[in-house]
Amino acid sequence: MSRQVVTRFAPSPTGMLHIGGVRTALFCWLFARKHGGRFILRIEDTDLSRSTDDNIRIIEEGMAWCGLDWDEGPIVGDPGQWKGPHGPYRQMQRMDLYKAKIQELLDKGLAYRCRCSRETLDERRKAVEAAGKVFQYNRGLDAGRGCADANHDASESAAIRFRMPTGGDIVVADLIKGETRFPADSLDDWIIARTGEGPGEIGVPTYNFCVVVDDTHMEVTHVIRGDDHLNNTPKQIPLFAAFGYDLPAFAHVPMILGADGAKLSKRHGATSITEYQAMGLLPSAVRLALARLSWTPKIDGKAVETAEEELLTDEQMIQLFDLADCQKSAARFDMDKLQWLNQKLIQRASWQELEPHLRSFMPAEWTVKPDAWKAQAIHATQKGKSLTDMAEALRFAFERPATFDEKAAEKFMTPAVKPALREVAALADYNHDRLEADFNAILERHSLKTKDLAQALRVALCGKPVSPGIFDTLILVGREEVVARLERWL
Ligand code: GLU
């Protein structure tokens, strides 16, 4: 029986959660969900100088906001807890396992202690390079073969290096990139553990080591990660072999570039998921836009084309997702497309779907408003491009205008409109249809056009001649407050 599919997203908490990382996580998530497998979140915090608890929390919250729920991994905001049978899911909490595995390699002669200082290595590098060769630690290219043959006292402080194979090619068979060959002789005996604190101590193991141990112990079947790690894979493959571990499948996802083709960075605007959240985007729009960077979904073998087909639900994405339909080269980020998707998804969502996302952009009073009021507020502003647009368009419902658009006031607050405003102030029944009928009767009595009265009302209620439909506006402000806001104009 084939193994259950297991994928993992393994961010290093050395900064904010980058949108490129989220796209990688999304591919891992889609692949696991499609195959009925498990998705793991693992925190790779062995870079002690740059990893922080705050960054871990930002990653967990960003992933949770984006709807990328993990089956195994940390519990948001609680460093001591995790879910899943292979925890802990923070690498710094897995040191005992790594140290035991390093000892195993040392005992088998597959790794060795290296006392070379940075200075010694630099010196030897220079000498080798001066002879027109490429310096590779202990690949036989430097005369001494270094510590591998030195057989020095194991109680001395030392880094630990993995004895890499020599000769032939290491082949990475990648599900997205195809086959890449790396000549074994082009790779160092790389460091698996940094120099320990005291004599004989094994120091903090390095990324390439921990990843192999964890991917195996966590039963990962598909390593889907950014293609900046493609060059690490030929280091990792011999380590899987040294341990006698099964090799997982690899899929290296191409980079995301800015619209100008340069690596996506701050220079291009928002790069962290938190910033996208603050822009009033729906997580579903972010998921869809990110998925579509470098993935062309096919329906019955045909690439999606129409606007309607573009608006895939999560269920459709999960059903259609195939690594074989991912492109090999980098994709350019398209902010306009993301905003377009966002607007479309806002328009198509029910008010209940939008409410939890809109809530965080609204003033505290929002939470005490009845459901019917919220539903109406959302419907009235659902043409907005973003949740921030919707919140801005609803500001009048919570705040009396502090200033008034003078030009609009001059234009619409005519003597002819005042008696009509007085009648509006006297209306008692704020049922939508009833309001409409009463409003039309007022227009008729005063020989006014809809626009005349509606715009005057908007200036009085909102300070400017822009608001949702006039009956929605009245209802959302509420009768008592309408009367209060009209007073100064009568
Ligand atoms: N920790 C690595 C990073 O943040 C990812 C490692 C992996 O996916 O193998 O880039």
Coordinates of C-alpha atoms and ligand atoms in Angstrom, one line a residue:
M1 CA 0.0 0.0 0.0
S2 CA 1.4 3.4 -0.9
R3 CA 2.0 5.8 2.0
Q4 CA -0.3 8.6 2.9
V5 CA 0.8 11.9 1.3
V6 CA 2.5 14.2 3.8
T7 CA 3.8 17.7 3.0
R8 CA 5.3 20.3 5.2
F9 CA 6.0 24.1 5.2
A10 CA 9.1 24.8 7.1
P11 CA 9.7 28.5 7.5
S12 CA 12.7 30.0 9.3
P13 CA 11.4 32.7 11.7
T14 CA 14.0 35.2 10.8
G15 CA 11.6 37.9 9.6
M16 CA 8.0 38.5 8.5
L17 CA 6.0 35.9 6.6
H18 CA 6.9 36.6 2.9
I19 CA 4.2 36.3 0.3
G20 CA 6.5 33.9 -1.6
G21 CA 6.6 31.6 1.5
V22 CA 2.8 31.7 1.7
R23 CA 2.6 30.6 -1.9
T24 CA 5.0 27.7 -1.1
A25 CA 2.8 26.8 1.9
L26 CA -0.3 27.0 -0.3
F27 CA 1.1 24.5 -2.8
C28 CA 2.0 22.2 0.1
W29 CA -1.5 22.6 1.5
L30 CA -3.3 22.1 -1.9
F31 CA -1.2 19.0 -2.6
A32 CA -1.9 17.4 0.8
R33 CA -5.6 18.3 0.6
K34 CA -5.9 16.9 -2.9
H35 CA -4.4 13.6 -1.9
G36 CA -6.2 13.3 1.4
G37 CA -2.9 13.6 3.1
R38 CA -1.5 15.6 6.0
F39 CA 0.0 19.1 6.0
I40 CA 2.7 19.9 8.6
L41 CA 3.9 23.3 9.8
R42 CA 7.5 23.1 11.1
I43 CA 9.4 26.0 12.5
E44 CA 13.1 26.0 11.5
D45 CA 14.6 28.1 14.2
T46 CA 18.2 26.9 14.3
D47 CA 19.6 30.3 13.1
L48 CA 19.7 31.5 16.7
S49 CA 21.0 35.0 15.9
R50 CA 17.9 35.8 13.7
S51 CA 15.0 33.6 14.9
T52 CA 12.6 35.2 17.3
D53 CA 9.4 34.2 19.1
D54 CA 7.7 37.2 17.7
N55 CA 8.5 36.0 14.2
I56 CA 7.2 32.6 15.0
R57 CA 3.9 34.1 16.2
I58 CA 3.7 36.2 13.0
I59 CA 4.1 33.1 10.9
E60 CA 1.5 31.1 12.8
E61 CA -1.0 33.9 12.7
G62 CA -0.3 34.7 9.0
M63 CA -0.8 31.0 8.1
A64 CA -4.0 30.8 10.2
W65 CA -5.4 34.1 8.6
C66 CA -4.6 32.7 5.2
G67 CA -6.7 29.7 5.9
L68 CA -3.8 27.3 5.5
D69 CA -4.7 25.1 8.4
W70 CA -2.1 22.5 9.4
D71 CA -2.8 19.0 10.7
E72 CA 0.5 18.8 12.7
G73 CA 2.5 21.7 14.1
P74 CA 2.6 24.3 16.7
I75 CA -0.4 25.6 18.6
V76 CA -0.7 29.3 17.8
G77 CA 0.9 31.5 20.5
D78 CA 1.9 28.6 22.8
P79 CA 5.5 27.5 22.4
G80 CA 5.2 24.6 24.8
Q81 CA 2.3 22.9 22.9
W82 CA 1.8 21.2 19.6
K83 CA -0.6 18.9 17.8
G84 CA 0.5 15.8 15.9
P85 CA 2.5 12.7 16.8
H86 CA 5.9 13.8 15.5
G87 CA 6.4 16.9 17.7
P88 CA 7.8 19.1 18.9
Y89 CA 7.6 21.1 15.7
R90 CA 10.2 23.7 16.5
Q91 CA 13.6 22.5 15.6
M92 CA 15.3 24.0 18.7
Q93 CA 13.1 21.7 20.7
R94 CA 14.4 18.6 18.8
M95 CA 18.1 18.8 19.7
D96 CA 18.2 15.5 21.4
L97 CA 17.1 13.7 18.3
Y98 CA 19.6 15.6 16.1
K99 CA 22.5 14.9 18.4
A100 CA 21.7 11.2 18.6
K101 CA 21.6 11.1 14.8
I102 CA 24.9 13.0 14.5
Q103 CA 26.5 10.6 16.9
E104 CA 25.2 7.7 14.8
L105 CA 27.0 9.2 11.7
L106 CA 30.2 9.8 13.7
D107 CA 30.1 6.2 15.0
K108 CA 29.7 4.8 11.5
G109 CA 32.5 7.0 10.2
L110 CA 30.1 8.9 7.9
A111 CA 30.8 12.2 9.6
Y112 CA 34.0 13.6 11.2
R113 CA 35.1 16.4 13.5
C114 CA 36.7 19.4 12.0
R115 CA 38.7 21.9 14.0
C116 CA 39.6 24.1 11.1
S117 CA 39.2 27.7 12.0
R118 CA 37.8 30.2 9.6
E119 CA 41.3 31.6 9.1
T120 CA 42.8 28.2 8.2
L121 CA 40.0 27.6 5.7
D122 CA 40.4 31.0 4.2
E123 CA 44.1 30.4 3.8
R124 CA 43.6 27.1 2.1
R125 CA 40.9 28.5 -0.1
K126 CA 43.3 31.2 -1.3
A127 CA 46.0 28.6 -2.0
V128 CA 43.7 26.4 -3.9
E129 CA 42.2 29.3 -5.9
A130 CA 45.7 30.6 -6.6
A131 CA 46.4 27.3 -8.3
G132 CA 43.4 27.9 -10.5
K133 CA 41.2 25.4 -8.8
V134 CA 37.9 25.6 -7.0
F135 CA 38.2 25.1 -3.3
Q136 CA 36.1 22.3 -1.9
Y137 CA 36.6 21.2 1.6
N138 CA 38.1 17.7 1.7
R139 CA 37.3 16.8 -1.9
G140 CA 40.9 15.8 -2.4
L141 CA 41.6 19.1 -4.2
D142 CA 43.4 20.6 -1.3
A143 CA 46.6 18.8 -0.4
G144 CA 46.1 18.0 3.3
R145 CA 42.6 16.5 3.2
G146 CA 42.2 18.4 6.5
C147 CA 40.7 16.9 9.6
A148 CA 39.2 13.8 8.0
D149 CA 42.6 12.1 8.2
A150 CA 43.9 13.9 11.3
N151 CA 42.2 11.6 13.7
H152 CA 42.4 14.2 16.4
D153 CA 41.1 13.9 19.9
A154 CA 37.3 13.8 20.0
S155 CA 37.2 15.7 23.2
E156 CA 38.3 18.9 21.4
S157 CA 35.8 21.5 20.3
A158 CA 35.0 21.0 16.7
A159 CA 32.4 21.4 14.0
I160 CA 31.1 18.2 12.4
R161 CA 31.2 17.5 8.7
F162 CA 29.4 15.0 6.6
R163 CA 31.5 12.8 4.4
M164 CA 30.0 13.4 1.0
P165 CA 30.3 10.8 -1.8
T166 CA 32.9 11.5 -4.5
G167 CA 32.7 10.9 -8.3
G168 CA 29.6 10.7 -10.4
D169 CA 26.5 12.9 -10.4
I170 CA 23.9 13.5 -7.7
V171 CA 20.5 13.6 -9.5
V172 CA 17.6 15.6 -8.3
A173 CA 14.5 14.3 -10.0
D174 CA 12.1 17.2 -9.4
L175 CA 8.4 17.1 -10.0
I176 CA 8.4 20.7 -11.3
K177 CA 11.9 21.4 -12.6
G178 CA 12.5 17.9 -14.1
E179 CA 16.0 16.4 -13.7
T180 CA 19.0 18.4 -12.5
R181 CA 22.4 16.8 -12.2
F182 CA 25.1 18.0 -9.7
P183 CA 28.6 16.5 -10.1
A184 CA 29.4 15.1 -6.6
D185 CA 32.9 16.5 -6.8
S186 CA 31.5 20.0 -6.9
L187 CA 30.2 19.7 -3.4
D188 CA 32.0 20.1 0.0
D189 CA 31.9 17.9 3.0
W190 CA 29.5 20.2 4.5
I191 CA 29.1 21.1 8.1
I192 CA 26.2 19.2 9.8
A193 CA 26.8 20.7 13.3
R194 CA 28.4 24.0 14.3
T195 CA 31.3 24.0 16.7
G196 CA 30.0 23.0 20.2
E197 CA 30.2 25.2 23.3
G198 CA 32.7 22.9 25.2
P199 CA 35.2 20.2 24.4
G200 CA 33.6 17.2 22.7
E201 CA 30.2 19.0 22.6
I202 CA 28.1 18.7 19.5
G203 CA 27.0 22.2 18.5
V204 CA 23.7 23.4 16.9
P205 CA 23.1 21.3 13.8
T206 CA 22.6 23.1 10.5
Y207 CA 19.6 23.5 8.3
N208 CA 20.5 20.8 5.7
F209 CA 21.0 18.3 8.5
C210 CA 17.9 19.0 10.5
V211 CA 15.7 19.0 7.4
V212 CA 16.6 15.5 6.4
V213 CA 16.1 14.1 9.9
D214 CA 12.8 15.9 10.3
D215 CA 11.4 15.1 6.9
T216 CA 12.1 11.4 7.6
H217 CA 10.9 11.4 11.2
M218 CA 7.8 13.4 10.2
E219 CA 7.1 10.9 7.4
V220 CA 7.1 13.6 4.7
T221 CA 6.5 12.1 1.3
H222 CA 6.7 15.3 -0.8
V223 CA 9.2 18.1 -0.1
I224 CA 7.6 21.1 -1.8
R225 CA 9.7 24.2 -1.3
G226 CA 11.1 27.4 -2.9
D227 CA 13.6 26.8 -5.7
D228 CA 16.2 28.8 -3.7
H229 CA 16.7 25.4 -2.0
L230 CA 17.3 23.4 -5.2
N231 CA 21.1 23.7 -4.6
N232 CA 20.7 22.3 -1.1
T233 CA 19.0 19.1 -2.4
P234 CA 22.2 17.4 -3.7
K235 CA 23.7 17.9 -0.2
Q236 CA 20.6 16.3 1.4
I237 CA 20.2 13.3 -0.9
P238 CA 23.4 11.6 0.2
L239 CA 22.5 12.2 3.8
F240 CA 19.1 10.4 3.4
A241 CA 21.2 7.5 1.9
A242 CA 23.7 7.6 4.7
F243 CA 20.9 7.1 7.2
G244 CA 19.2 4.5 5.1
Y245 CA 16.1 6.7 4.8
D246 CA 13.7 6.6 1.9
L247 CA 14.0 9.6 -0.4
P248 CA 11.0 11.9 -0.5
A249 CA 9.8 13.3 -3.8
F250 CA 11.0 16.9 -4.4
A251 CA 9.2 19.8 -6.0
H252 CA 10.9 23.2 -6.2
V253 CA 8.5 26.0 -6.7
P254 CA 9.8 29.0 -8.7
M255 CA 10.3 32.5 -7.2
I256 CA 7.8 35.3 -7.3
L257 CA 9.2 38.4 -9.0
G258 CA 7.9 42.0 -9.0
A259 CA 6.1 43.4 -12.0
D260 CA 9.5 44.6 -13.3
G261 CA 11.0 41.2 -13.3
A262 CA 13.3 41.8 -10.3
K263 CA 13.1 39.7 -7.1
L264 CA 9.9 40.7 -5.2
S265 CA 11.1 43.0 -2.4
K266 CA 10.0 46.0 -0.3
R267 CA 10.8 48.2 -3.3
H268 CA 7.7 46.7 -5.0
G269 CA 5.4 47.5 -2.1
A270 CA 3.9 45.0 0.3
T271 CA 5.8 41.7 0.6
S272 CA 4.5 40.3 4.0
I273 CA 1.2 38.5 4.5
T274 CA 0.4 40.9 7.3
E275 CA 0.5 43.9 4.9
Y276 CA -1.8 42.1 2.5
Q277 CA -4.2 41.5 5.4
A278 CA -4.1 45.2 6.4
M279 CA -4.9 46.1 2.8
G280 CA -8.4 44.7 3.2
L281 CA -7.9 41.6 1.0
L282 CA -9.8 38.5 1.6
P283 CA -7.7 35.5 2.4
S284 CA -9.5 33.6 -0.3
A285 CA -8.4 36.2 -2.9
V286 CA -4.8 36.0 -1.7
R287 CA -5.0 32.2 -1.9
L288 CA -6.4 32.3 -5.4
A289 CA -4.0 35.0 -6.7
L290 CA -1.0 33.2 -5.2
A291 CA -2.0 29.8 -6.5
R292 CA -2.4 31.2 -10.0
L293 CA 1.2 32.5 -10.0
S294 CA 3.0 29.7 -11.7
W295 CA 0.1 27.3 -11.8
T296 CA -2.3 27.0 -14.7
P297 CA -5.3 24.9 -13.7
K298 CA -6.8 22.8 -16.4
I299 CA -10.4 21.9 -16.6
D300 CA -10.9 18.7 -18.7
G301 CA -7.4 19.2 -20.0
K302 CA -8.1 22.8 -21.1
A303 CA -6.5 25.8 -19.3
V304 CA -9.0 28.1 -17.5
E305 CA -9.7 31.1 -19.5
T306 CA -12.8 33.1 -18.8
A307 CA -13.3 35.4 -15.9
E308 CA -15.9 33.1 -14.4
E309 CA -13.5 30.1 -14.6
E310 CA -10.8 32.2 -13.0
L311 CA -12.8 32.5 -9.8
L312 CA -12.0 29.0 -8.4
T313 CA -13.2 28.0 -5.0
D314 CA -10.9 26.2 -2.6
E315 CA -12.7 23.0 -3.5
Q316 CA -12.0 23.5 -7.2
M317 CA -8.4 24.4 -6.6
I318 CA -7.9 21.3 -4.4
Q319 CA -9.5 19.1 -7.1
L320 CA -7.6 20.6 -10.0
F321 CA -4.2 21.1 -8.4
D322 CA -1.4 19.3 -10.1
L323 CA 2.3 19.9 -9.8
A324 CA 2.7 18.9 -13.4
D325 CA 0.7 22.1 -14.3
C326 CA 3.2 24.4 -12.5
Q327 CA 5.6 26.3 -14.6
K328 CA 9.4 26.0 -14.1
S329 CA 10.3 29.6 -14.3
A330 CA 9.6 32.6 -12.0
A331 CA 6.3 34.3 -12.1
R332 CA 5.6 38.0 -11.9
F333 CA 3.4 39.3 -9.2
D334 CA 0.3 41.0 -10.4
M335 CA -1.3 43.3 -7.9
D336 CA -4.1 44.4 -10.3
K337 CA -5.2 40.8 -10.7
L338 CA -5.2 40.3 -6.9
Q339 CA -7.3 43.4 -6.4
W340 CA -9.7 42.3 -9.2
L341 CA -10.1 38.9 -7.7
N342 CA -10.6 40.4 -4.3
Q343 CA -13.5 42.6 -5.6
K344 CA -15.1 39.7 -7.4
L345 CA -14.9 37.5 -4.4
I346 CA -16.3 40.2 -2.1
Q347 CA -19.2 40.6 -4.5
R348 CA -19.9 37.0 -4.6
A349 CA -19.7 36.3 -0.8
S350 CA -22.6 36.1 1.5
W351 CA -22.7 38.7 4.3
Q352 CA -21.9 36.0 6.8
E353 CA -18.8 35.1 4.9
L354 CA -17.6 38.6 4.8
E355 CA -18.5 39.6 8.4
P356 CA -15.6 38.0 10.2
H357 CA -13.1 39.6 7.8
L358 CA -14.7 43.0 7.8
R359 CA -15.0 43.0 11.6
S360 CA -11.3 43.8 12.2
F361 CA -11.6 47.0 10.1
M362 CA -14.7 48.3 11.8
P363 CA -15.0 50.4 15.0
A364 CA -15.8 48.6 18.2
E365 CA -19.5 49.5 18.0
W366 CA -19.8 47.1 15.0
T367 CA -19.8 44.1 17.3
V368 CA -23.0 45.2 19.1
K369 CA -25.0 45.9 16.0
P370 CA -27.8 43.4 15.3
D371 CA -27.3 40.9 12.5
A372 CA -29.9 42.5 10.2
W373 CA -28.1 45.8 10.5
K374 CA -24.7 44.2 9.6
A375 CA -26.2 42.3 6.7
Q376 CA -27.7 45.5 5.3
A377 CA -24.4 47.4 5.9
I378 CA -22.5 44.7 4.0
H379 CA -24.9 44.5 1.1
A380 CA -24.9 48.3 0.8
T381 CA -21.1 48.5 0.4
Q382 CA -20.4 45.2 -1.3
K383 CA -19.2 46.9 -4.6
G384 CA -16.1 47.9 -2.8
K385 CA -12.7 46.7 -4.0
S386 CA -11.5 45.8 -0.6
L387 CA -12.6 45.4 3.0
T388 CA -10.9 48.8 3.8
D389 CA -13.0 50.4 1.1
M390 CA -16.1 48.9 2.6
A391 CA -15.1 50.1 6.1
E392 CA -14.4 53.5 4.8
A393 CA -17.8 53.6 3.0
L394 CA -19.5 52.7 6.3
R395 CA -17.8 55.3 8.4
F396 CA -20.9 57.6 8.3
A397 CA -22.9 54.9 10.2
F398 CA -20.6 55.3 13.2
E399 CA -19.5 58.9 13.1
R400 CA -21.2 62.2 12.7
P401 CA -19.5 64.1 10.0
A402 CA -17.0 66.5 11.4
T403 CA -16.7 68.6 8.3
F404 CA -18.9 69.2 5.3
D405 CA -18.1 69.4 1.6
E406 CA -18.7 73.1 1.1
K407 CA -19.3 73.0 -2.6
A408 CA -21.8 70.1 -2.3
A409 CA -23.6 71.9 0.6
E410 CA -23.9 75.1 -1.5
K411 CA -25.2 73.1 -4.5
F412 CA -27.7 70.8 -2.8
M413 CA -28.8 72.6 0.4
T414 CA -31.2 74.9 -1.5
P415 CA -34.1 76.7 0.0
A416 CA -36.4 74.5 -2.1
V417 CA -35.1 71.3 -0.5
K418 CA -35.3 72.4 3.2
P419 CA -39.1 71.8 3.6
A420 CA -38.6 68.3 2.1
L421 CA -35.7 67.7 4.6
R422 CA -38.1 68.7 7.4
E423 CA -40.5 66.0 6.2
V424 CA -37.8 63.4 6.0
A425 CA -36.9 64.3 9.6
A426 CA -40.5 63.5 10.6
L427 CA -40.6 60.0 9.0
A428 CA -41.1 57.4 11.6
D429 CA -41.1 54.1 9.8
Y430 CA -37.7 53.0 8.6
N431 CA -38.7 49.9 6.8
H432 CA -36.9 50.0 3.4
D433 CA -40.1 49.8 1.2
R434 CA -42.0 52.2 3.4
L435 CA -39.1 54.7 3.3
E436 CA -39.0 54.5 -0.4
A437 CA -42.8 55.2 -0.7
D438 CA -42.7 58.1 1.7
F439 CA -39.6 59.6 0.1
N440 CA -41.3 59.5 -3.4
A441 CA -44.4 61.2 -1.9
I442 CA -42.2 63.9 -0.5
L443 CA -40.5 64.4 -3.9
E444 CA -43.8 64.7 -5.5
R445 CA -45.2 67.2 -3.0
H446 CA -42.2 69.5 -3.4
S447 CA -41.6 68.9 -7.1
L448 CA -38.1 67.7 -6.5
K449 CA -36.0 65.1 -8.3
T450 CA -34.6 62.1 -6.5
K451 CA -31.1 63.5 -6.8
D452 CA -32.0 66.8 -5.3
L453 CA -33.2 65.4 -2.1
A454 CA -30.9 62.4 -1.9
Q455 CA -27.7 64.5 -2.3
A456 CA -28.9 67.1 0.2
L457 CA -29.6 64.2 2.7
R458 CA -26.1 62.7 2.0
V459 CA -24.4 66.0 2.7
A460 CA -26.4 66.4 6.0
L461 CA -25.9 62.8 7.1
C462 CA -22.4 62.0 5.8
G463 CA -20.8 65.4 5.1
K464 CA -20.3 64.6 1.4
P465 CA -22.6 63.7 -1.5
V466 CA -21.3 60.1 -1.6
S467 CA -22.8 57.1 0.3
P468 CA -24.6 53.9 -0.4
G469 CA -28.2 53.9 -1.6
I470 CA -30.1 56.6 0.1
F471 CA -32.6 54.3 1.9
D472 CA -29.7 52.1 3.1
T473 CA -28.0 55.2 4.3
L474 CA -31.0 56.4 6.3
I475 CA -31.6 52.9 7.8
L476 CA -27.9 52.5 8.7
V477 CA -27.7 55.9 10.4
G478 CA -31.0 55.1 12.2
R479 CA -34.0 57.3 12.8
E480 CA -32.9 59.1 16.0
E481 CA -29.5 59.9 14.6
V482 CA -30.9 61.1 11.2
V483 CA -33.1 63.6 13.1
A484 CA -30.1 64.8 15.1
R485 CA -27.9 65.2 12.0
L486 CA -30.6 67.0 10.1
E487 CA -31.3 69.5 12.8
R488 CA -28.5 72.0 11.9
W489 CA -29.8 72.2 8.3
L490 CA -33.4 73.0 9.1
Ligands
GLU1 N1 13.6 26.8 6.5 C1 13.8 27.0 5.1 C2 13.4 28.4 4.7 O1 12.7 29.1 5.4 C3 12.9 26.0 4.3 C4 13.5 24.7 4.2 C5 12.7 23.7 3.4 O2 11.6 23.9 3.0 O3 13.4 22.6 3.2 O4 13.7 28.8 3.6

